[in-house]
Amino acid sequence: MTRWQDRRILELFGIELPIIQAPMAGATTVAMVAAASNAGGLGSLPSAQYGVEQLRAALRQVRDATSKPINVNFFCHATPDDNEAAQTRWRTMLAPYFIELGLDPSAPVSGAGRAPFDNMFCEVVEEFRPNVVSFHFGLPEPSLVGRVKATGAKIVSSATTVEEAVWLETHEVDAVIAMGVEAGGHRGNFLTNDMSTQVGTMALVPQVVDAVRVPVIAAGGISDGRGVAAALMLGASAVQVGTAYLYCPEAKIPAVHAAALNRATDDNTAITNVFTGRPARGVLNRIMRELGPLSKSVPPFPTAGAALAALRAKAEASGRDDFTNLWSGQAARLVERLPAAELTQRLFDYAMVVIVTRSASPEV
């Protein structure tokens, strides 16, 4: 077998391999996106790490590095109202850490956090016309979705439950990412906030495949070819892989994050909201243990992160990861350390070997 038989995603996106490099804000680089796309997969650029003009500059760099299809990812959360009481409560909780590190707990903080998809970001999409536009936390308002569709881009969004997948299909996405609870980084949930009932990839993917007609992309706990093969055999048309790309030389992560990934195991990650205000999976560290992992005292996304910035910078300068978001999925220890292009090809090749080997008739 030299190619995967389900070609729906390949033809929809115009790619050669059913491997999508996940958009990981803060870690994904232009070099990573271009390498994944040039290898035949789909490289994904996360807009959440950029302002509008920064995104334009990054897209120019991507287009200089590859002519292959790319995905541009956007958050589409609702910007919360100002809540001084919530921010004061959060700063009070963090005050002992500021004092411990010799920082002023009353010093003003700044940082707008992650910006949602809006008219200005939509203008960038209309200007650069990426092949795929993906969203996290549901979809933006219908007029913006219509403008994206008018560019010819294929629209994708993440679902963490069957209900969310069906909702996305009724709102005319071209494909659904079935995001299992094993996935690193921010959960894509938008119809539920109950993390206790989130579904694993092996259970979620076939149920989503049965519930929707659009192609399904599996995500969560897929770090080697065996995971890719399992997802494809469950009915997924492609996979989205994140954590494995964090080990690539093209990734841009702090040294403390790289060290945490090197010690990651199946049972030392947790879903937490203490870094941003939304649930996300990362390697357990001090603040997660002491204030969370999930806390009702954290202000809403994306406003929680600004108050942590000074703590994170001071701790990282001493080689400590106490206040750093160490995003990772549950299968990090399975990752092969390869450059992004080689990883993209290797994930597919290994999956095909697994499928062929496991499908062969046993000798009698």
mmCIF file of C-alpha atoms in Angstrom:
data_model
loop_
_atom_site.group_PDB
_atom_site.id
_atom_site.type_symbol
_atom_site.label_atom_id
_atom_site.label_comp_id
_atom_site.label_asym_id
_atom_site.label_seq_id
_atom_site.Cartn_x
_atom_site.Cartn_y
_atom_site.Cartn_z
ATOM 1 C CA MET A 1 0.000 0.000 0.000
ATOM 2 C CA THR A 2 1.640 3.250 -1.127
ATOM 3 C CA ARG A 3 -1.264 5.565 -0.444
ATOM 4 C CA TRP A 4 -4.217 5.800 1.902
ATOM 5 C CA GLN A 5 -7.453 4.759 0.216
ATOM 6 C CA ASP A 6 -9.688 7.389 1.840
ATOM 7 C CA ARG A 7 -8.744 10.434 -0.204
ATOM 8 C CA ARG A 8 -11.502 12.827 0.873
ATOM 9 C CA ILE A 9 -9.275 15.127 2.931
ATOM 10 C CA LEU A 10 -6.422 14.830 0.446
ATOM 11 C CA GLU A 11 -8.647 15.996 -2.393
ATOM 12 C CA LEU A 12 -10.484 18.564 -0.272
ATOM 13 C CA PHE A 13 -7.269 20.273 0.846
ATOM 14 C CA GLY A 14 -5.100 19.438 -2.174
ATOM 15 C CA ILE A 15 -2.477 17.619 -0.099
ATOM 16 C CA GLU A 16 -0.624 14.330 -0.559
ATOM 17 C CA LEU A 17 -0.489 12.884 2.969
ATOM 18 C CA PRO A 18 -3.317 12.727 5.538
ATOM 19 C CA ILE A 19 -1.109 14.407 8.138
ATOM 20 C CA ILE A 20 -1.935 17.859 9.503
ATOM 21 C CA GLN A 21 0.571 19.671 11.681
ATOM 22 C CA ALA A 22 -1.464 21.183 14.487
ATOM 23 C CA PRO A 23 -1.431 24.969 14.917
ATOM 24 C CA MET A 24 0.292 25.586 18.260
ATOM 25 C CA ALA A 25 0.422 29.242 19.249
ATOM 26 C CA GLY A 26 3.797 30.217 20.645
ATOM 27 C CA ALA A 27 5.535 27.059 19.386
ATOM 28 C CA THR A 28 4.763 26.911 15.654
ATOM 29 C CA THR A 29 7.175 28.671 13.338
ATOM 30 C CA VAL A 30 7.055 29.570 9.677
ATOM 31 C CA ALA A 31 9.757 26.961 9.094
ATOM 32 C CA MET A 32 7.606 24.249 10.698
ATOM 33 C CA VAL A 33 4.547 25.152 8.599
ATOM 34 C CA ALA A 34 6.514 25.195 5.362
ATOM 35 C CA ALA A 35 8.296 21.928 6.157
ATOM 36 C CA ALA A 36 5.056 20.055 6.903
ATOM 37 C CA SER A 37 3.414 21.359 3.730
ATOM 38 C CA ASN A 38 6.445 20.747 1.533
ATOM 39 C CA ALA A 39 6.520 17.154 2.795
ATOM 40 C CA GLY A 40 2.997 16.645 1.461
ATOM 41 C CA GLY A 41 1.030 17.216 4.654
ATOM 42 C CA LEU A 42 -0.778 20.356 5.743
ATOM 43 C CA GLY A 43 1.199 22.939 7.686
ATOM 44 C CA SER A 44 -0.866 25.103 10.035
ATOM 45 C CA LEU A 45 -0.075 28.657 11.084
ATOM 46 C CA PRO A 46 -1.720 29.781 14.353
ATOM 47 C CA SER A 47 -2.920 33.374 14.190
ATOM 48 C CA ALA A 48 -3.311 33.434 17.984
ATOM 49 C CA GLN A 49 0.386 34.166 18.339
ATOM 50 C CA TYR A 50 0.193 37.202 16.063
ATOM 51 C CA GLY A 51 -1.378 40.584 15.701
ATOM 52 C CA VAL A 52 -2.925 41.399 12.337
ATOM 53 C CA GLU A 53 0.201 42.907 10.769
ATOM 54 C CA GLN A 54 2.394 40.201 12.274
ATOM 55 C CA LEU A 55 0.146 37.607 10.665
ATOM 56 C CA ARG A 56 0.497 39.318 7.300
ATOM 57 C CA ALA A 57 4.277 39.247 7.651
ATOM 58 C CA ALA A 58 4.268 35.581 8.681
ATOM 59 C CA LEU A 59 2.054 34.616 5.736
ATOM 60 C CA ARG A 60 4.411 36.370 3.347
ATOM 61 C CA GLN A 61 7.267 34.332 4.806
ATOM 62 C CA VAL A 62 5.282 31.107 4.509
ATOM 63 C CA ARG A 63 4.455 31.839 0.888
ATOM 64 C CA ASP A 64 8.140 32.498 0.185
ATOM 65 C CA ALA A 65 8.954 29.090 1.678
ATOM 66 C CA THR A 66 6.221 26.929 0.109
ATOM 67 C CA SER A 67 3.700 26.967 -2.705
ATOM 68 C CA LYS A 68 1.854 24.004 -1.191
ATOM 69 C CA PRO A 69 -1.522 24.273 0.605
ATOM 70 C CA ILE A 70 -1.485 25.701 4.125
ATOM 71 C CA ASN A 71 -3.959 26.127 6.961
ATOM 72 C CA VAL A 72 -4.389 29.311 8.975
ATOM 73 C CA ASN A 73 -5.966 28.821 12.386
ATOM 74 C CA PHE A 74 -7.979 31.328 14.401
ATOM 75 C CA PHE A 75 -9.568 31.433 17.836
ATOM 76 C CA CYS A 76 -13.212 32.487 17.819
ATOM 77 C CA HIS A 77 -13.953 32.968 21.509
ATOM 78 C CA ALA A 78 -16.103 35.800 22.824
ATOM 79 C CA THR A 79 -14.085 38.591 24.392
ATOM 80 C CA PRO A 80 -15.171 38.760 28.049
ATOM 81 C CA ASP A 81 -16.411 41.929 29.705
ATOM 82 C CA ASP A 82 -14.073 43.704 32.112
ATOM 83 C CA ASN A 83 -14.397 42.130 35.540
ATOM 84 C CA GLU A 84 -12.327 44.010 38.080
ATOM 85 C CA ALA A 85 -13.446 41.774 40.944
ATOM 86 C CA ALA A 86 -12.296 38.616 39.118
ATOM 87 C CA GLN A 87 -8.940 40.165 38.265
ATOM 88 C CA THR A 88 -8.436 41.353 41.835
ATOM 89 C CA ARG A 89 -9.238 37.889 43.166
ATOM 90 C CA TRP A 90 -6.749 36.351 40.747
ATOM 91 C CA ARG A 91 -4.004 38.824 41.611
ATOM 92 C CA THR A 92 -4.591 38.131 45.307
ATOM 93 C CA MET A 93 -4.156 34.400 44.725
ATOM 94 C CA LEU A 94 -0.905 35.032 42.881
ATOM 95 C CA ALA A 95 0.471 37.592 45.354
ATOM 96 C CA PRO A 96 2.421 35.075 47.500
ATOM 97 C CA TYR A 97 4.313 33.919 44.412
ATOM 98 C CA PHE A 98 5.207 37.510 43.490
ATOM 99 C CA ILE A 99 6.555 38.114 46.983
ATOM 100 C CA GLU A 100 8.509 34.846 46.942
ATOM 101 C CA LEU A 101 10.243 35.861 43.703
ATOM 102 C CA GLY A 102 10.911 39.416 44.869
ATOM 103 C CA LEU A 103 8.318 40.965 42.563
ATOM 104 C CA ASP A 104 5.730 43.629 43.358
ATOM 105 C CA PRO A 105 2.282 41.979 43.432
ATOM 106 C CA SER A 106 0.612 45.362 42.901
ATOM 107 C CA ALA A 107 2.605 46.257 39.789
ATOM 108 C CA PRO A 108 0.328 46.898 36.784
ATOM 109 C CA VAL A 109 0.084 44.141 34.208
ATOM 110 C CA SER A 110 -0.560 44.449 30.523
ATOM 111 C CA GLY A 111 -1.328 42.169 27.635
ATOM 112 C CA ALA A 112 -4.464 41.828 25.568
ATOM 113 C CA GLY A 113 -4.231 38.045 25.376
ATOM 114 C CA ARG A 114 -5.368 36.089 22.355
ATOM 115 C CA ALA A 115 -7.550 38.007 19.915
ATOM 116 C CA PRO A 116 -10.596 36.312 18.339
ATOM 117 C CA PHE A 117 -11.289 36.198 14.608
ATOM 118 C CA ASP A 118 -12.750 39.519 13.530
ATOM 119 C CA ASN A 119 -13.107 41.797 10.531
ATOM 120 C CA MET A 120 -9.389 42.665 10.433
ATOM 121 C CA PHE A 121 -8.280 39.035 10.545
ATOM 122 C CA CYS A 122 -10.892 38.238 7.899
ATOM 123 C CA GLU A 123 -9.343 40.868 5.643
ATOM 124 C CA VAL A 124 -6.020 39.019 5.953
ATOM 125 C CA VAL A 125 -7.737 35.794 4.867
ATOM 126 C CA GLU A 126 -9.290 37.623 1.914
ATOM 127 C CA GLU A 127 -5.897 39.022 0.977
ATOM 128 C CA PHE A 128 -3.830 35.807 1.224
ATOM 129 C CA ARG A 129 -6.558 33.251 0.450
ATOM 130 C CA PRO A 130 -5.126 30.252 2.330
ATOM 131 C CA ASN A 131 -6.345 26.848 1.213
ATOM 132 C CA VAL A 132 -7.743 25.966 4.625
ATOM 133 C CA VAL A 133 -8.990 28.109 7.509
ATOM 134 C CA SER A 134 -9.527 26.347 10.818
ATOM 135 C CA PHE A 135 -11.193 27.614 13.970
ATOM 136 C CA HIS A 136 -10.958 26.743 17.641
ATOM 137 C CA PHE A 137 -13.847 27.190 20.105
ATOM 138 C CA GLY A 138 -16.615 26.843 17.534
ATOM 139 C CA LEU A 139 -17.109 29.248 14.643
ATOM 140 C CA PRO A 140 -17.178 33.023 14.293
ATOM 141 C CA GLU A 141 -20.410 34.828 13.473
ATOM 142 C CA PRO A 142 -22.051 33.792 10.173
ATOM 143 C CA SER A 143 -21.147 36.850 8.102
ATOM 144 C CA LEU A 144 -17.445 36.240 8.761
ATOM 145 C CA VAL A 145 -17.807 32.551 7.914
ATOM 146 C CA GLY A 146 -19.471 33.553 4.639
ATOM 147 C CA ARG A 147 -16.612 35.875 3.755
ATOM 148 C CA VAL A 148 -14.065 33.118 4.430
ATOM 149 C CA LYS A 149 -16.022 30.683 2.246
ATOM 150 C CA ALA A 150 -16.131 33.271 -0.534
ATOM 151 C CA THR A 151 -12.324 33.156 -0.748
ATOM 152 C CA GLY A 152 -12.509 29.481 -1.649
ATOM 153 C CA ALA A 153 -10.961 28.347 1.617
ATOM 154 C CA LYS A 154 -12.126 25.090 3.169
ATOM 155 C CA ILE A 155 -13.412 25.620 6.718
ATOM 156 C CA VAL A 156 -12.578 23.282 9.587
ATOM 157 C CA SER A 157 -13.244 23.438 13.320
ATOM 158 C CA SER A 158 -12.665 21.290 16.394
ATOM 159 C CA ALA A 159 -15.274 19.230 18.218
ATOM 160 C CA THR A 160 -14.759 17.540 21.579
ATOM 161 C CA THR A 161 -18.154 15.777 21.571
ATOM 162 C CA VAL A 162 -20.504 14.318 18.987
ATOM 163 C CA GLU A 163 -22.956 17.147 19.710
ATOM 164 C CA GLU A 164 -20.315 19.723 18.819
ATOM 165 C CA ALA A 165 -19.428 17.836 15.628
ATOM 166 C CA VAL A 166 -23.071 17.763 14.510
ATOM 167 C CA TRP A 167 -23.417 21.477 15.323
ATOM 168 C CA LEU A 168 -20.382 22.242 13.159
ATOM 169 C CA GLU A 169 -21.739 20.224 10.261
ATOM 170 C CA THR A 170 -25.085 22.030 10.422
ATOM 171 C CA HIS A 171 -23.117 25.269 10.215
ATOM 172 C CA GLU A 172 -21.503 24.044 6.969
ATOM 173 C CA VAL A 173 -17.909 23.272 7.854
ATOM 174 C CA ASP A 174 -16.052 21.221 5.244
ATOM 175 C CA ALA A 175 -14.467 18.874 7.798
ATOM 176 C CA VAL A 176 -14.541 18.284 11.548
ATOM 177 C CA ILE A 177 -11.567 17.744 13.851
ATOM 178 C CA ALA A 178 -12.577 15.144 16.459
ATOM 179 C CA MET A 179 -10.395 16.232 19.380
ATOM 180 C CA GLY A 180 -9.965 13.559 22.035
ATOM 181 C CA VAL A 181 -9.291 14.382 25.657
ATOM 182 C CA GLU A 182 -5.692 13.153 25.242
ATOM 183 C CA ALA A 183 -4.761 16.183 23.124
ATOM 184 C CA GLY A 184 -2.285 18.767 24.364
ATOM 185 C CA GLY A 185 -2.999 22.480 24.450
ATOM 186 C CA HIS A 186 -6.375 24.174 24.578
ATOM 187 C CA ARG A 187 -9.499 22.072 24.402
ATOM 188 C CA GLY A 188 -11.733 23.038 21.468
ATOM 189 C CA ASN A 189 -14.952 22.736 23.470
ATOM 190 C CA PHE A 190 -17.665 25.307 22.852
ATOM 191 C CA LEU A 191 -21.013 23.708 23.753
ATOM 192 C CA THR A 192 -19.850 22.302 27.091
ATOM 193 C CA ASN A 193 -17.480 23.402 29.828
ATOM 194 C CA ASP A 194 -17.644 20.123 31.722
ATOM 195 C CA MET A 195 -14.174 18.616 31.551
ATOM 196 C CA SER A 196 -15.226 15.556 33.538
ATOM 197 C CA THR A 197 -17.206 14.213 30.588
ATOM 198 C CA GLN A 198 -14.731 14.884 27.768
ATOM 199 C CA VAL A 199 -14.259 11.909 25.449
ATOM 200 C CA GLY A 200 -11.121 9.972 24.486
ATOM 201 C CA THR A 201 -9.998 9.827 20.865
ATOM 202 C CA MET A 202 -10.665 6.103 20.403
ATOM 203 C CA ALA A 203 -14.269 6.551 21.547
ATOM 204 C CA LEU A 204 -14.891 9.933 19.944
ATOM 205 C CA VAL A 205 -13.642 9.414 16.396
ATOM 206 C CA PRO A 206 -15.912 6.531 15.296
ATOM 207 C CA GLN A 207 -18.945 8.135 16.904
ATOM 208 C CA VAL A 208 -18.285 11.404 15.086
ATOM 209 C CA VAL A 209 -17.675 9.495 11.836
ATOM 210 C CA ASP A 210 -21.092 7.863 12.262
ATOM 211 C CA ALA A 211 -22.815 11.152 13.136
ATOM 212 C CA VAL A 212 -21.625 13.455 10.332
ATOM 213 C CA ARG A 213 -21.231 13.223 6.566
ATOM 214 C CA VAL A 214 -18.213 15.511 6.241
ATOM 215 C CA PRO A 215 -14.703 14.046 6.556
ATOM 216 C CA VAL A 216 -13.347 13.662 10.082
ATOM 217 C CA ILE A 217 -9.826 14.529 11.230
ATOM 218 C CA ALA A 218 -8.672 12.733 14.382
ATOM 219 C CA ALA A 219 -6.645 14.553 17.038
ATOM 220 C CA GLY A 220 -5.439 13.679 20.507
ATOM 221 C CA GLY A 221 -2.824 11.172 21.657
ATOM 222 C CA ILE A 222 -1.529 10.578 18.118
ATOM 223 C CA SER A 223 2.255 10.754 18.281
ATOM 224 C CA ASP A 224 3.519 7.936 16.051
ATOM 225 C CA GLY A 225 2.477 5.831 13.089
ATOM 226 C CA ARG A 226 0.524 3.391 15.236
ATOM 227 C CA GLY A 227 -1.710 6.217 16.406
ATOM 228 C CA VAL A 228 -2.171 7.437 12.853
ATOM 229 C CA ALA A 229 -3.095 3.916 11.720
ATOM 230 C CA ALA A 230 -5.566 3.473 14.577
ATOM 231 C CA ALA A 231 -7.304 6.754 13.780
ATOM 232 C CA LEU A 232 -7.564 5.964 10.077
ATOM 233 C CA MET A 233 -8.947 2.512 10.788
ATOM 234 C CA LEU A 234 -11.582 4.085 13.053
ATOM 235 C CA GLY A 235 -12.863 6.066 10.064
ATOM 236 C CA ALA A 236 -10.864 9.282 10.225
ATOM 237 C CA SER A 237 -9.815 10.649 6.831
ATOM 238 C CA ALA A 238 -6.724 12.316 8.297
ATOM 239 C CA VAL A 239 -5.034 13.078 11.589
ATOM 240 C CA GLN A 240 -3.908 16.283 13.240
ATOM 241 C CA VAL A 241 -0.693 15.920 15.236
ATOM 242 C CA GLY A 242 0.595 18.502 17.686
ATOM 243 C CA THR A 243 2.880 17.316 20.481
ATOM 244 C CA ALA A 244 5.166 15.336 18.163
ATOM 245 C CA TYR A 245 6.029 18.547 16.283
ATOM 246 C CA LEU A 246 7.148 20.210 19.520
ATOM 247 C CA TYR A 247 10.242 17.983 19.434
ATOM 248 C CA CYS A 248 11.215 19.181 15.950
ATOM 249 C CA PRO A 249 14.122 21.615 15.612
ATOM 250 C CA GLU A 250 11.699 24.005 13.890
ATOM 251 C CA ALA A 251 9.636 24.363 17.092
ATOM 252 C CA LYS A 252 10.095 27.468 19.219
ATOM 253 C CA ILE A 253 9.572 26.647 22.901
ATOM 254 C CA PRO A 254 11.374 27.676 26.108
ATOM 255 C CA ALA A 255 14.119 25.408 27.430
ATOM 256 C CA VAL A 256 11.978 24.525 30.450
ATOM 257 C CA HIS A 257 9.172 23.367 28.130
ATOM 258 C CA ALA A 258 11.571 21.194 26.133
ATOM 259 C CA ALA A 259 12.864 19.667 29.368
ATOM 260 C CA ALA A 260 9.312 18.959 30.540
ATOM 261 C CA LEU A 261 8.510 17.216 27.251
ATOM 262 C CA ASN A 262 11.580 15.032 27.677
ATOM 263 C CA ARG A 263 10.234 13.794 31.002
ATOM 264 C CA ALA A 264 6.586 13.599 29.914
ATOM 265 C CA THR A 265 4.816 10.315 30.601
ATOM 266 C CA ASP A 266 1.347 8.922 30.144
ATOM 267 C CA ASP A 267 0.224 10.123 33.584
ATOM 268 C CA ASN A 268 1.977 13.416 34.315
ATOM 269 C CA THR A 269 -0.194 15.750 32.233
ATOM 270 C CA ALA A 270 -3.506 17.276 33.269
ATOM 271 C CA ILE A 271 -6.181 19.591 31.936
ATOM 272 C CA THR A 272 -5.861 22.998 33.575
ATOM 273 C CA ASN A 273 -7.292 26.501 33.258
ATOM 274 C CA VAL A 274 -4.791 28.351 35.469
ATOM 275 C CA PHE A 275 -2.673 29.671 32.603
ATOM 276 C CA THR A 276 -5.283 31.250 30.341
ATOM 277 C CA GLY A 277 -8.745 30.771 31.813
ATOM 278 C CA ARG A 278 -9.685 27.969 29.396
ATOM 279 C CA PRO A 279 -9.023 24.241 29.840
ATOM 280 C CA ALA A 280 -5.800 23.055 28.217
ATOM 281 C CA ARG A 281 -3.586 19.992 28.703
ATOM 282 C CA GLY A 282 0.009 20.323 29.822
ATOM 283 C CA VAL A 283 2.709 18.685 31.919
ATOM 284 C CA LEU A 284 1.984 19.130 35.607
ATOM 285 C CA ASN A 285 3.974 21.826 37.347
ATOM 286 C CA ARG A 286 3.872 23.821 40.565
ATOM 287 C CA ILE A 287 1.072 26.282 39.847
ATOM 288 C CA MET A 288 -1.150 23.554 38.425
ATOM 289 C CA ARG A 289 -0.712 21.488 41.580
ATOM 290 C CA GLU A 290 -1.134 24.346 44.020
ATOM 291 C CA LEU A 291 -3.941 26.366 42.398
ATOM 292 C CA GLY A 292 -5.632 23.828 40.153
ATOM 293 C CA PRO A 293 -5.451 22.055 37.882
ATOM 294 C CA LEU A 294 -8.959 23.490 37.389
ATOM 295 C CA SER A 295 -9.978 26.469 39.492
ATOM 296 C CA LYS A 296 -13.143 28.560 39.570
ATOM 297 C CA SER A 297 -11.069 31.525 40.750
ATOM 298 C CA VAL A 298 -9.262 31.972 37.422
ATOM 299 C CA PRO A 299 -10.628 34.884 35.346
ATOM 300 C CA PRO A 300 -12.081 34.111 31.916
ATOM 301 C CA PHE A 301 -10.037 33.406 28.817
ATOM 302 C CA PRO A 302 -7.846 35.033 27.675
ATOM 303 C CA THR A 303 -7.403 37.474 30.568
ATOM 304 C CA ALA A 304 -5.701 35.183 33.100
ATOM 305 C CA GLY A 305 -2.335 35.021 31.385
ATOM 306 C CA ALA A 306 -1.218 38.631 31.751
ATOM 307 C CA ALA A 307 -0.819 38.415 35.517
ATOM 308 C CA LEU A 308 1.403 35.338 35.144
ATOM 309 C CA ALA A 309 3.852 36.900 32.686
ATOM 310 C CA ALA A 310 6.225 38.389 35.247
ATOM 311 C CA LEU A 311 6.217 35.222 37.346
ATOM 312 C CA ARG A 312 6.922 33.082 34.313
ATOM 313 C CA ALA A 313 9.795 35.273 33.119
ATOM 314 C CA LYS A 314 11.465 35.378 36.536
ATOM 315 C CA ALA A 315 11.151 31.633 37.085
ATOM 316 C CA GLU A 316 12.330 30.708 33.585
ATOM 317 C CA ALA A 317 15.405 32.905 34.056
ATOM 318 C CA SER A 318 16.323 30.561 36.911
ATOM 319 C CA GLY A 319 15.567 27.441 34.884
ATOM 320 C CA ARG A 320 12.269 26.769 36.648
ATOM 321 C CA ASP A 321 8.987 25.872 34.969
ATOM 322 C CA ASP A 322 6.726 26.712 37.942
ATOM 323 C CA PHE A 323 4.584 29.197 36.005
ATOM 324 C CA THR A 324 5.093 28.104 32.381
ATOM 325 C CA ASN A 325 2.349 26.460 30.343
ATOM 326 C CA LEU A 326 3.995 23.176 29.338
ATOM 327 C CA TRP A 327 1.469 22.068 26.727
ATOM 328 C CA SER A 328 1.667 18.377 25.901
ATOM 329 C CA GLY A 329 -0.611 15.504 24.980
ATOM 330 C CA GLN A 330 -0.677 12.154 26.739
ATOM 331 C CA ALA A 331 1.476 10.256 24.235
ATOM 332 C CA ALA A 332 4.618 12.396 24.187
ATOM 333 C CA ARG A 333 6.926 9.534 25.100
ATOM 334 C CA LEU A 334 6.071 7.818 21.774
ATOM 335 C CA VAL A 335 7.482 10.646 19.647
ATOM 336 C CA GLU A 336 10.378 10.093 17.251
ATOM 337 C CA ARG A 337 12.667 13.136 17.320
ATOM 338 C CA LEU A 338 12.821 14.248 13.686
ATOM 339 C CA PRO A 339 12.770 17.467 11.652
ATOM 340 C CA ALA A 340 9.239 18.492 10.689
ATOM 341 C CA ALA A 341 9.395 17.312 7.062
ATOM 342 C CA GLU A 342 10.807 13.920 8.023
ATOM 343 C CA LEU A 343 8.285 13.564 10.836
ATOM 344 C CA THR A 344 5.381 14.267 8.485
ATOM 345 C CA GLN A 345 6.511 11.581 6.047
ATOM 346 C CA ARG A 346 7.466 9.135 8.799
ATOM 347 C CA LEU A 347 4.056 9.335 10.477
ATOM 348 C CA PHE A 348 2.394 8.330 7.229
ATOM 349 C CA ASP A 349 4.900 5.674 6.190
ATOM 350 C CA TYR A 350 4.851 4.014 9.601
ATOM 351 C CA ALA A 351 1.040 4.055 9.617
ATOM 352 C CA MET A 352 0.881 2.341 6.240
ATOM 353 C CA VAL A 353 3.287 -0.361 7.426
ATOM 354 C CA VAL A 354 1.125 -0.938 10.505
ATOM 355 C CA ILE A 355 -2.079 -1.124 8.472
ATOM 356 C CA VAL A 356 -0.609 -3.517 5.908
ATOM 357 C CA THR A 357 1.015 -5.715 8.547
ATOM 358 C CA ARG A 358 -2.027 -5.894 10.791
ATOM 359 C CA SER A 359 -4.372 -6.448 7.843
ATOM 360 C CA ALA A 360 -2.408 -9.344 6.379
ATOM 361 C CA SER A 361 -4.042 -12.739 6.721
ATOM 362 C CA PRO A 362 -2.321 -14.796 9.410
ATOM 363 C CA GLU A 363 -0.719 -18.005 8.327
ATOM 364 C CA VAL A 364 -2.768 -21.076 9.206
#
